[in-house]
Amino acid sequence: MATAHDTIDPLDPVKGRAPLILGNASFADITNAVAAPLEQTSYKGWWLGFGAAVLTLGVLLISVGYLVWEGTGIWGLQNPVGWGWAIVNFVFWVGIGHAGTLISAILFLFRQKWRTSINRYAEAMTIFAVICALLFPTIHVGRIWLLYWVFPIPNQMAMWPNFMSPLLWDVFAVSTYFTVSLLFWYVGLIPDFATMRDRSKGLRQKIYGGFALGWRGSMRHWVNYEKAYLILAALSTPLVLSVHTIVSFDFAVSNLPGWHTTIFPPYFVAGAIFSGFAMVLTLAIPARKIFHLEHIITTKHLENMAKIILLTGSLVGYAYGMEAFVAWYSGNEYESFTFSHRMFGDYAWAYWIMITCNVVSPQFFWFKKMRRNVTVLFILSIFVNIGMWFERFVITMSLSADFIPSSWDYYSPTIWDISTFIGSFGLFFTLFFLFLRFIPMVAIAEVKTVLPQADPHWHPESAHGADADHATKEAHAHG
Amino acid sequence: MSAHADLPHLTYENTQLPKESLWRKFPLIGIGIGVVCLALAFVLGGSEGGHEGGEHGGGHQQFYLSYLTAFMFWLAISVGALFFVLIQHGTRAGWSIVVRRIAENWMILLPFFGILVIPLFIGQHDLYHWSHPIAPDDLMLQRKATYYDSTFYTVRTIAIIAIWTLLATALYRWSTRQDKTGDGKLSHKMRWWAPLGFVAFAITTTIGAIDWMMSLDPHWYSTIFGVYYFAASVMASGAVITLSALALQKSGVLKDAITTEHYHDLGKWTFAFIVFWTYIAFSQFFLIWYANIPEETIWFGHRLVHGWEYVSVFLPIAHFVLPFFFLMSRHVKRRRLTLALGAGWLLFAHYVDMFWIIQPAVHGEHFSIHIADLLTLVGLGGVLIGGFAWFMGRGPTAPVQDPRLEESLRFENF
């Protein structure tokens, strides 16, 4: 599988760019490979996974139902720690929801064509993760039937949300992000829905046809499509940064040592991309195997993601280092206490799990062998997911030792904290499994554009045989 | 898509600066300008500084202050150029190869900052309040007495410039060696070292920004400060690389090699860092403003009184609002005149930025511009542009034997 990469001289200006799609795939091959999971009737593995996910979703429904009935007292919240797992889980899921839009928007602007193989399901993952994220503040308000109070709706009580609160900005930031991500995802899907429409019959065809909005693939359609895609990419790029920036404001605008520090916005954004890419890997590695897409989502794609994980993991490490350094440098005793408490206090175990998973484990990706080893990638991606959950836990637990030592307390989760968090994975995976079977998980139309045949200068007679020939043409396509 | 025949053929010979070009004379002219301006600045910056320097100063406080401002201004360009070279290798970018030598020649000036930094040591007592004996009731400074120990400080400065020197000379040597040999292994080598270069770069740039700029107000701290200077430096170097490319083409080299497409991409790159700088600057200001902790707000407090408030309002307009809307358009980035105007303006904004960070620390009681500010800026500029011109004249003005050069020559935005 990796042969095509190994035989190519990366220094060749024309042939140096290895083909992104392996195995001399034709346009039809791509369509068939991606459409197969949607058309095949039975997948034992899929049913097993989907069943497990739905059961876990049941756990969530029970947990949330009991919470609504009984109130947030069922969680481990107590006096200094008024924000417990709910905020940790919220930030965790929002963070994961950053990779999709980064891949579709920022990598698009950077002309990173390899993104075409992974953007579709990374975007899907983004949307599902943001749904999970939105769940937590929603249920944390306690009386969720009054949730509409967070929106500035004129009312006879003349009651308004606090516009100076970053929690309100979150409402706007996350919902804007969700809306734009969904639109971006949908715009990208239109040509593929049309493909599915043309391949299916009966009710299925009607449904896909409805979503395809009458797409016929005419030149005019494509021109509009490309324009819309570029504009959405440009709009999403600041959104990728703004959402997690505002999430970081939830903490950083306060006066609390460990929360209030100026590096929080870029540090949170780097952490979000870090965790998002880890989740993409966690999901992509099994999916490409089960659905036979290894020639489309190649080792090269996984390797590139590993590089981004190394970069963002190191940026997160830089931020940890700066925080600790400035805690000492500031000469502020509260600041330095908070950091020594983090490192050696009650939650030291969590701090060191965070450091090990987020800073140490990505360092393996300095080595090409590790980046191309699928097992290592899968295991380390899970480590990163764990580490990023703990990062938010460590930050939130700054609350446990506040300015008044008599009120210090140790936060322990209850069974309901845990079941709600596990249940949120049920929600995520239920949506994800449905996505795998009903929506093309790879952007068919976009992948075709990176095939050598997509180049107008491509001549079929010269394309027989070696991959190298394809590469030639592909480099042309890259310009 | 241009056919092969249309591509310009760059050779070792046809990319040399012409013999009669002004560039050839500039090393001497530049050094002349530098010596005259810096000497004048020293004299003129002394009279006023005499009483301001107080008991610890050497009587040339204004000169040292102006010098530091100009130093950080020009340093940002070389530091940013180093980052530019590193990231092009690290990501194996194709489009930028034809302009890489320009960035490399700005980068290779970094070792000379080892000499240019000396006045900061001579004027240390005029600039850095921490270098005076620490008052017994100043507990916060006493806690960082180990950090602001003058030996440790000197070691750090030497180490930072040494690491930059190492990175810059290695990358420069490999790249210029390739001009003669065309050895592909050198490309691999530069690419292999680039990620490690980032690590070294991040640490050194951060400490440099803290030691030379943030330490002007040694009580104040901001975890984002290193990133702030980084953002400013990449933006400034983007503008300088663009202007250098335009100036080189005026003298007749790389005429067909650097195309509108390359300028467009340089414009986009610089534009991205206008926004990134704004993001970082806003984060820093906003979080401090909102939390309203006196020991942090004091830094902005100094910049919101005594005439500095006008600079504080002008800076976001000059550094963000105007260039953001001006350079957003594709047409502006693809027209040489408008792009040059934008890049020139950004350099002005970058100077305002450095001025705004550095000068209130010493001139807190009133906003003023001194003739020494201009003289040091021009003086250091003369020396450094002279250095750049000298390196440009040493060999080809583009990496002519880079195996992937063709990819850059045929690059097109679409």
PDB file of C-alpha atoms in Angstrom, chain A residues 250-470:
ATOM      1  CA  ASP A 250     -15.253  31.530  30.612  1.00  0.00           C
ATOM      2  CA  PHE A 251     -12.220  30.931  32.777  1.00  0.00           C
ATOM      3  CA  ALA A 252      -9.738  33.633  31.903  1.00  0.00           C
ATOM      4  CA  VAL A 253     -11.805  36.763  32.530  1.00  0.00           C
ATOM      5  CA  SER A 254     -12.074  35.800  36.182  1.00  0.00           C
ATOM      6  CA  ASN A 255      -9.653  36.764  38.920  1.00  0.00           C
ATOM      7  CA  LEU A 256      -8.909  33.195  39.847  1.00  0.00           C
ATOM      8  CA  PRO A 257      -5.251  32.120  39.796  1.00  0.00           C
ATOM      9  CA  GLY A 258      -4.824  29.309  37.279  1.00  0.00           C
ATOM     10  CA  TRP A 259      -7.720  30.664  35.220  1.00  0.00           C
ATOM     11  CA  HIS A 260      -6.770  34.236  34.639  1.00  0.00           C
ATOM     12  CA  THR A 261      -3.820  34.245  32.293  1.00  0.00           C
ATOM     13  CA  THR A 262      -3.418  35.958  28.957  1.00  0.00           C
ATOM     14  CA  ILE A 263      -2.231  32.925  27.012  1.00  0.00           C
ATOM     15  CA  PHE A 264      -5.541  31.117  27.533  1.00  0.00           C
ATOM     16  CA  PRO A 265      -7.171  31.970  24.183  1.00  0.00           C
ATOM     17  CA  PRO A 266      -4.496  30.637  21.799  1.00  0.00           C
ATOM     18  CA  TYR A 267      -3.662  27.845  24.219  1.00  0.00           C
ATOM     19  CA  PHE A 268      -7.270  26.666  24.272  1.00  0.00           C
ATOM     20  CA  VAL A 269      -7.479  26.832  20.505  1.00  0.00           C
ATOM     21  CA  ALA A 270      -4.319  24.759  20.119  1.00  0.00           C
ATOM     22  CA  GLY A 271      -5.655  22.259  22.645  1.00  0.00           C
ATOM     23  CA  ALA A 272      -8.960  22.043  20.819  1.00  0.00           C
ATOM     24  CA  ILE A 273      -7.313  21.277  17.500  1.00  0.00           C
ATOM     25  CA  PHE A 274      -5.087  18.794  19.269  1.00  0.00           C
ATOM     26  CA  SER A 275      -8.003  16.879  20.770  1.00  0.00           C
ATOM     27  CA  GLY A 276     -10.082  17.178  17.614  1.00  0.00           C
ATOM     28  CA  PHE A 277      -7.406  15.596  15.456  1.00  0.00           C
ATOM     29  CA  ALA A 278      -6.910  12.853  18.031  1.00  0.00           C
ATOM     30  CA  MET A 279     -10.601  12.037  17.825  1.00  0.00           C
ATOM     31  CA  VAL A 280     -10.459  12.044  14.022  1.00  0.00           C
ATOM     32  CA  LEU A 281      -7.694   9.457  14.241  1.00  0.00           C
ATOM     33  CA  THR A 282      -9.558   7.391  16.813  1.00  0.00           C
ATOM     34  CA  LEU A 283     -12.559   7.217  14.517  1.00  0.00           C
ATOM     35  CA  ALA A 284     -10.797   7.062  11.166  1.00  0.00           C
ATOM     36  CA  ILE A 285      -8.517   4.165  11.911  1.00  0.00           C
ATOM     37  CA  PRO A 286     -11.268   1.581  12.508  1.00  0.00           C
ATOM     38  CA  ALA A 287     -13.648   3.096   9.942  1.00  0.00           C
ATOM     39  CA  ARG A 288     -11.213   2.989   7.021  1.00  0.00           C
ATOM     40  CA  LYS A 289     -10.536  -0.665   7.778  1.00  0.00           C
ATOM     41  CA  ILE A 290     -14.133  -1.811   8.260  1.00  0.00           C
ATOM     42  CA  PHE A 291     -15.398  -0.003   5.177  1.00  0.00           C
ATOM     43  CA  HIS A 292     -12.368  -0.760   2.966  1.00  0.00           C
ATOM     44  CA  LEU A 293     -11.323   2.841   2.402  1.00  0.00           C
ATOM     45  CA  GLU A 294      -7.614   2.394   3.022  1.00  0.00           C
ATOM     46  CA  HIS A 295      -6.749   3.531  -0.489  1.00  0.00           C
ATOM     47  CA  ILE A 296      -8.627   6.799   0.086  1.00  0.00           C
ATOM     48  CA  ILE A 297      -7.706   7.467   3.707  1.00  0.00           C
ATOM     49  CA  THR A 298      -4.111   6.353   3.332  1.00  0.00           C
ATOM     50  CA  THR A 299      -1.278   6.045   5.806  1.00  0.00           C
ATOM     51  CA  LYS A 300      -0.103   9.381   4.427  1.00  0.00           C
ATOM     52  CA  HIS A 301      -3.285  11.009   5.694  1.00  0.00           C
ATOM     53  CA  LEU A 302      -2.858   9.457   9.108  1.00  0.00           C
ATOM     54  CA  GLU A 303       0.751  10.579   9.161  1.00  0.00           C
ATOM     55  CA  ASN A 304      -0.191  14.155   8.362  1.00  0.00           C
ATOM     56  CA  MET A 305      -2.692  14.145  11.203  1.00  0.00           C
ATOM     57  CA  ALA A 306      -0.021  12.796  13.518  1.00  0.00           C
ATOM     58  CA  LYS A 307       2.172  15.750  12.561  1.00  0.00           C
ATOM     59  CA  ILE A 308      -0.587  18.193  13.420  1.00  0.00           C
ATOM     60  CA  ILE A 309      -1.055  16.398  16.734  1.00  0.00           C
ATOM     61  CA  LEU A 310       2.661  16.726  17.425  1.00  0.00           C
ATOM     62  CA  LEU A 311       2.585  20.428  16.584  1.00  0.00           C
ATOM     63  CA  THR A 312      -0.506  21.294  18.599  1.00  0.00           C
ATOM     64  CA  GLY A 313       0.554  19.030  21.470  1.00  0.00           C
ATOM     65  CA  SER A 314       3.843  20.894  21.644  1.00  0.00           C
ATOM     66  CA  LEU A 315       2.022  24.227  21.552  1.00  0.00           C
ATOM     67  CA  VAL A 316      -0.074  23.059  24.479  1.00  0.00           C
ATOM     68  CA  GLY A 317       3.152  22.047  26.206  1.00  0.00           C
ATOM     69  CA  TYR A 318       4.523  25.542  25.558  1.00  0.00           C
ATOM     70  CA  ALA A 319       1.442  27.018  27.190  1.00  0.00           C
ATOM     71  CA  TYR A 320       1.778  24.764  30.253  1.00  0.00           C
ATOM     72  CA  GLY A 321       5.398  25.824  30.492  1.00  0.00           C
ATOM     73  CA  MET A 322       4.614  29.529  30.155  1.00  0.00           C
ATOM     74  CA  GLU A 323       1.883  29.307  32.778  1.00  0.00           C
ATOM     75  CA  ALA A 324       4.165  27.602  35.248  1.00  0.00           C
ATOM     76  CA  PHE A 325       7.046  29.974  34.490  1.00  0.00           C
ATOM     77  CA  VAL A 326       4.938  33.090  34.875  1.00  0.00           C
ATOM     78  CA  ALA A 327       3.332  31.723  38.035  1.00  0.00           C
ATOM     79  CA  TRP A 328       6.817  31.795  39.478  1.00  0.00           C
ATOM     80  CA  TYR A 329       7.986  34.913  37.641  1.00  0.00           C
ATOM     81  CA  SER A 330       4.989  37.012  38.669  1.00  0.00           C
ATOM     82  CA  GLY A 331       5.985  36.810  42.310  1.00  0.00           C
ATOM     83  CA  ASN A 332       2.276  36.545  43.011  1.00  0.00           C
ATOM     84  CA  GLU A 333       1.897  34.048  45.833  1.00  0.00           C
ATOM     85  CA  TYR A 334      -1.631  32.982  44.934  1.00  0.00           C
ATOM     86  CA  GLU A 335      -0.513  32.285  41.419  1.00  0.00           C
ATOM     87  CA  SER A 336       2.519  30.279  42.517  1.00  0.00           C
ATOM     88  CA  PHE A 337       0.498  28.414  45.135  1.00  0.00           C
ATOM     89  CA  THR A 338      -2.072  27.376  42.559  1.00  0.00           C
ATOM     90  CA  PHE A 339       0.591  25.905  40.360  1.00  0.00           C
ATOM     91  CA  SER A 340       2.452  24.081  43.078  1.00  0.00           C
ATOM     92  CA  HIS A 341      -0.913  22.831  44.292  1.00  0.00           C
ATOM     93  CA  ARG A 342      -1.690  21.571  40.811  1.00  0.00           C
ATOM     94  CA  MET A 343       1.622  19.796  40.527  1.00  0.00           C
ATOM     95  CA  PHE A 344       1.966  18.422  44.022  1.00  0.00           C
ATOM     96  CA  GLY A 345      -1.413  18.912  45.713  1.00  0.00           C
ATOM     97  CA  ASP A 346      -4.607  16.886  45.908  1.00  0.00           C
ATOM     98  CA  TYR A 347      -5.025  16.729  42.178  1.00  0.00           C
ATOM     99  CA  ALA A 348      -1.393  16.064  41.315  1.00  0.00           C
ATOM    100  CA  TRP A 349      -2.383  12.689  39.868  1.00  0.00           C
ATOM    101  CA  ALA A 350      -4.654  14.446  37.367  1.00  0.00           C
ATOM    102  CA  TYR A 351      -1.977  17.003  36.510  1.00  0.00           C
ATOM    103  CA  TRP A 352       0.590  14.357  35.728  1.00  0.00           C
ATOM    104  CA  ILE A 353      -1.873  12.308  33.692  1.00  0.00           C
ATOM    105  CA  MET A 354      -2.470  15.488  31.703  1.00  0.00           C
ATOM    106  CA  ILE A 355       1.235  16.137  31.184  1.00  0.00           C
ATOM    107  CA  THR A 356       1.947  12.539  30.233  1.00  0.00           C
ATOM    108  CA  CYS A 357      -0.903  12.255  27.764  1.00  0.00           C
ATOM    109  CA  ASN A 358      -0.751  15.722  26.219  1.00  0.00           C
ATOM    110  CA  VAL A 359       2.899  16.644  26.206  1.00  0.00           C
ATOM    111  CA  VAL A 360       4.855  13.411  26.458  1.00  0.00           C
ATOM    112  CA  SER A 361       2.788  11.010  24.343  1.00  0.00           C
ATOM    113  CA  PRO A 362       2.701  13.115  21.135  1.00  0.00           C
ATOM    114  CA  GLN A 363       6.501  13.314  21.194  1.00  0.00           C
ATOM    115  CA  PHE A 364       6.559   9.778  19.768  1.00  0.00           C
ATOM    116  CA  PHE A 365       5.356  11.363  16.546  1.00  0.00           C
ATOM    117  CA  TRP A 366       8.791  12.838  15.976  1.00  0.00           C
ATOM    118  CA  PHE A 367       9.566   9.439  14.503  1.00  0.00           C
ATOM    119  CA  LYS A 368       8.292   8.529  11.091  1.00  0.00           C
ATOM    120  CA  LYS A 369       7.943   4.865  12.049  1.00  0.00           C
ATOM    121  CA  MET A 370       5.550   5.810  14.837  1.00  0.00           C
ATOM    122  CA  ARG A 371       3.565   8.159  12.624  1.00  0.00           C
ATOM    123  CA  ARG A 372       3.022   5.410  10.080  1.00  0.00           C
ATOM    124  CA  ASN A 373       2.233   2.666  12.565  1.00  0.00           C
ATOM    125  CA  VAL A 374      -1.544   2.419  12.681  1.00  0.00           C
ATOM    126  CA  THR A 375      -1.642   0.639  16.056  1.00  0.00           C
ATOM    127  CA  VAL A 376       0.576   3.234  17.700  1.00  0.00           C
ATOM    128  CA  LEU A 377      -1.481   6.019  16.175  1.00  0.00           C
ATOM    129  CA  PHE A 378      -4.694   4.535  17.479  1.00  0.00           C
ATOM    130  CA  ILE A 379      -3.392   4.012  21.010  1.00  0.00           C
ATOM    131  CA  LEU A 380      -1.781   7.446  21.247  1.00  0.00           C
ATOM    132  CA  SER A 381      -4.883   9.135  19.878  1.00  0.00           C
ATOM    133  CA  ILE A 382      -6.837   7.662  22.790  1.00  0.00           C
ATOM    134  CA  PHE A 383      -4.169   8.867  25.196  1.00  0.00           C
ATOM    135  CA  VAL A 384      -4.586  12.361  23.818  1.00  0.00           C
ATOM    136  CA  ASN A 385      -8.352  12.194  24.249  1.00  0.00           C
ATOM    137  CA  ILE A 386      -7.890  11.172  27.860  1.00  0.00           C
ATOM    138  CA  GLY A 387      -5.248  13.818  28.456  1.00  0.00           C
ATOM    139  CA  MET A 388      -7.388  16.595  27.066  1.00  0.00           C
ATOM    140  CA  TRP A 389     -10.293  15.642  29.310  1.00  0.00           C
ATOM    141  CA  PHE A 390      -7.929  15.805  32.253  1.00  0.00           C
ATOM    142  CA  GLU A 391      -6.609  19.185  31.159  1.00  0.00           C
ATOM    143  CA  ARG A 392     -10.076  20.682  31.558  1.00  0.00           C
ATOM    144  CA  PHE A 393     -10.498  18.802  34.825  1.00  0.00           C
ATOM    145  CA  VAL A 394      -7.234  20.177  36.191  1.00  0.00           C
ATOM    146  CA  ILE A 395      -8.186  23.714  35.183  1.00  0.00           C
ATOM    147  CA  THR A 396     -11.664  23.466  36.671  1.00  0.00           C
ATOM    148  CA  MET A 397     -10.329  22.043  39.918  1.00  0.00           C
ATOM    149  CA  SER A 398      -8.494  25.315  40.567  1.00  0.00           C
ATOM    150  CA  LEU A 399     -11.792  26.066  42.286  1.00  0.00           C
ATOM    151  CA  SER A 400     -11.235  23.476  44.969  1.00  0.00           C
ATOM    152  CA  ALA A 401      -8.605  25.558  46.759  1.00  0.00           C
ATOM    153  CA  ASP A 402      -9.876  29.121  46.607  1.00  0.00           C
ATOM    154  CA  PHE A 403      -8.811  32.205  48.550  1.00  0.00           C
ATOM    155  CA  ILE A 404     -10.331  31.044  51.856  1.00  0.00           C
ATOM    156  CA  PRO A 405      -8.602  27.909  53.138  1.00  0.00           C
ATOM    157  CA  SER A 406     -11.527  27.038  55.413  1.00  0.00           C
ATOM    158  CA  SER A 407     -13.750  26.467  52.390  1.00  0.00           C
ATOM    159  CA  TRP A 408     -11.338  24.214  50.516  1.00  0.00           C
ATOM    160  CA  ASP A 409     -12.781  20.884  49.558  1.00  0.00           C
ATOM    161  CA  TYR A 410     -11.981  17.877  47.425  1.00  0.00           C
ATOM    162  CA  TYR A 411     -14.289  17.268  44.514  1.00  0.00           C
ATOM    163  CA  SER A 412     -15.519  13.711  44.022  1.00  0.00           C
ATOM    164  CA  PRO A 413     -17.903  12.845  41.228  1.00  0.00           C
ATOM    165  CA  THR A 414     -21.068  10.907  41.951  1.00  0.00           C
ATOM    166  CA  ILE A 415     -22.310   7.996  39.895  1.00  0.00           C
ATOM    167  CA  TRP A 416     -24.518  10.477  38.003  1.00  0.00           C
ATOM    168  CA  ASP A 417     -21.586  12.645  36.968  1.00  0.00           C
ATOM    169  CA  ILE A 418     -19.973   9.576  35.513  1.00  0.00           C
ATOM    170  CA  SER A 419     -23.077   8.145  33.878  1.00  0.00           C
ATOM    171  CA  THR A 420     -23.889  11.467  32.208  1.00  0.00           C
ATOM    172  CA  PHE A 421     -20.413  11.725  30.782  1.00  0.00           C
ATOM    173  CA  ILE A 422     -20.369   8.132  29.538  1.00  0.00           C
ATOM    174  CA  GLY A 423     -23.877   8.621  28.228  1.00  0.00           C
ATOM    175  CA  SER A 424     -22.721  11.563  26.133  1.00  0.00           C
ATOM    176  CA  PHE A 425     -20.501   9.147  24.228  1.00  0.00           C
ATOM    177  CA  GLY A 426     -23.679   7.182  23.511  1.00  0.00           C
ATOM    178  CA  LEU A 427     -25.207  10.249  21.922  1.00  0.00           C
ATOM    179  CA  PHE A 428     -22.057  10.940  19.947  1.00  0.00           C
ATOM    180  CA  PHE A 429     -21.631   7.414  18.657  1.00  0.00           C
ATOM    181  CA  THR A 430     -25.319   6.896  17.887  1.00  0.00           C
ATOM    182  CA  LEU A 431     -25.185   9.899  15.597  1.00  0.00           C
ATOM    183  CA  PHE A 432     -21.850   8.816  14.184  1.00  0.00           C
ATOM    184  CA  PHE A 433     -22.979   5.280  13.392  1.00  0.00           C
ATOM    185  CA  LEU A 434     -26.085   6.620  11.669  1.00  0.00           C
ATOM    186  CA  PHE A 435     -23.879   8.956   9.678  1.00  0.00           C
ATOM    187  CA  LEU A 436     -21.666   6.082   8.520  1.00  0.00           C
ATOM    188  CA  ARG A 437     -24.620   4.266   6.999  1.00  0.00           C
ATOM    189  CA  PHE A 438     -26.678   7.120   5.563  1.00  0.00           C
ATOM    190  CA  ILE A 439     -24.276   9.810   4.415  1.00  0.00           C
ATOM    191  CA  PRO A 440     -21.190   9.324   2.231  1.00  0.00           C
ATOM    192  CA  MET A 441     -18.360   9.443   4.751  1.00  0.00           C
ATOM    193  CA  VAL A 442     -15.843  10.730   2.236  1.00  0.00           C
ATOM    194  CA  ALA A 443     -16.441  13.776   0.060  1.00  0.00           C
ATOM    195  CA  ILE A 444     -16.760  11.904  -3.244  1.00  0.00           C
ATOM    196  CA  ALA A 445     -16.766  14.952  -5.506  1.00  0.00           C
ATOM    197  CA  GLU A 446     -13.831  16.554  -3.756  1.00  0.00           C
ATOM    198  CA  VAL A 447     -11.673  13.450  -3.735  1.00  0.00           C
ATOM    199  CA  LYS A 448     -12.185  13.169  -7.470  1.00  0.00           C
ATOM    200  CA  THR A 449     -10.627  16.584  -7.940  1.00  0.00           C
ATOM    201  CA  VAL A 450      -7.313  15.363  -6.535  1.00  0.00           C
ATOM    202  CA  LEU A 451      -7.183  12.374  -8.865  1.00  0.00           C
ATOM    203  CA  PRO A 452      -4.782  12.652 -11.776  1.00  0.00           C
ATOM    204  CA  GLN A 453      -7.653  12.293 -14.240  1.00  0.00           C
ATOM    205  CA  ALA A 454      -9.152  15.517 -12.940  1.00  0.00           C
ATOM    206  CA  ASP A 455      -6.359  17.501 -14.550  1.00  0.00           C
ATOM    207  CA  PRO A 456      -7.484  18.954 -17.884  1.00  0.00           C
ATOM    208  CA  HIS A 457      -4.033  18.158 -19.306  1.00  0.00           C
ATOM    209  CA  TRP A 458      -4.297  14.502 -18.446  1.00  0.00           C
ATOM    210  CA  HIS A 459      -3.974  12.123 -21.381  1.00  0.00           C
ATOM    211  CA  PRO A 460      -5.330   8.629 -20.891  1.00  0.00           C
ATOM    212  CA  GLU A 461      -2.764   7.066 -23.237  1.00  0.00           C
ATOM    213  CA  SER A 462       0.143   8.262 -21.110  1.00  0.00           C
ATOM    214  CA  ALA A 463      -1.388   7.048 -17.894  1.00  0.00           C
ATOM    215  CA  HIS A 464      -0.902   3.320 -18.315  1.00  0.00           C
ATOM    216  CA  GLY A 465       1.078   1.574 -15.688  1.00  0.00           C
ATOM    217  CA  ALA A 466       3.125   3.217 -13.053  1.00  0.00           C
ATOM    218  CA  ASP A 467       1.845   5.422 -10.283  1.00  0.00           C
ATOM    219  CA  ALA A 468       4.618   7.811 -11.112  1.00  0.00           C
ATOM    220  CA  ASP A 469       2.767   8.850 -14.233  1.00  0.00           C
ATOM    221  CA  HIS A 470      -0.260   9.668 -12.186  1.00  0.00           C
TER     222      HIS A 470
END
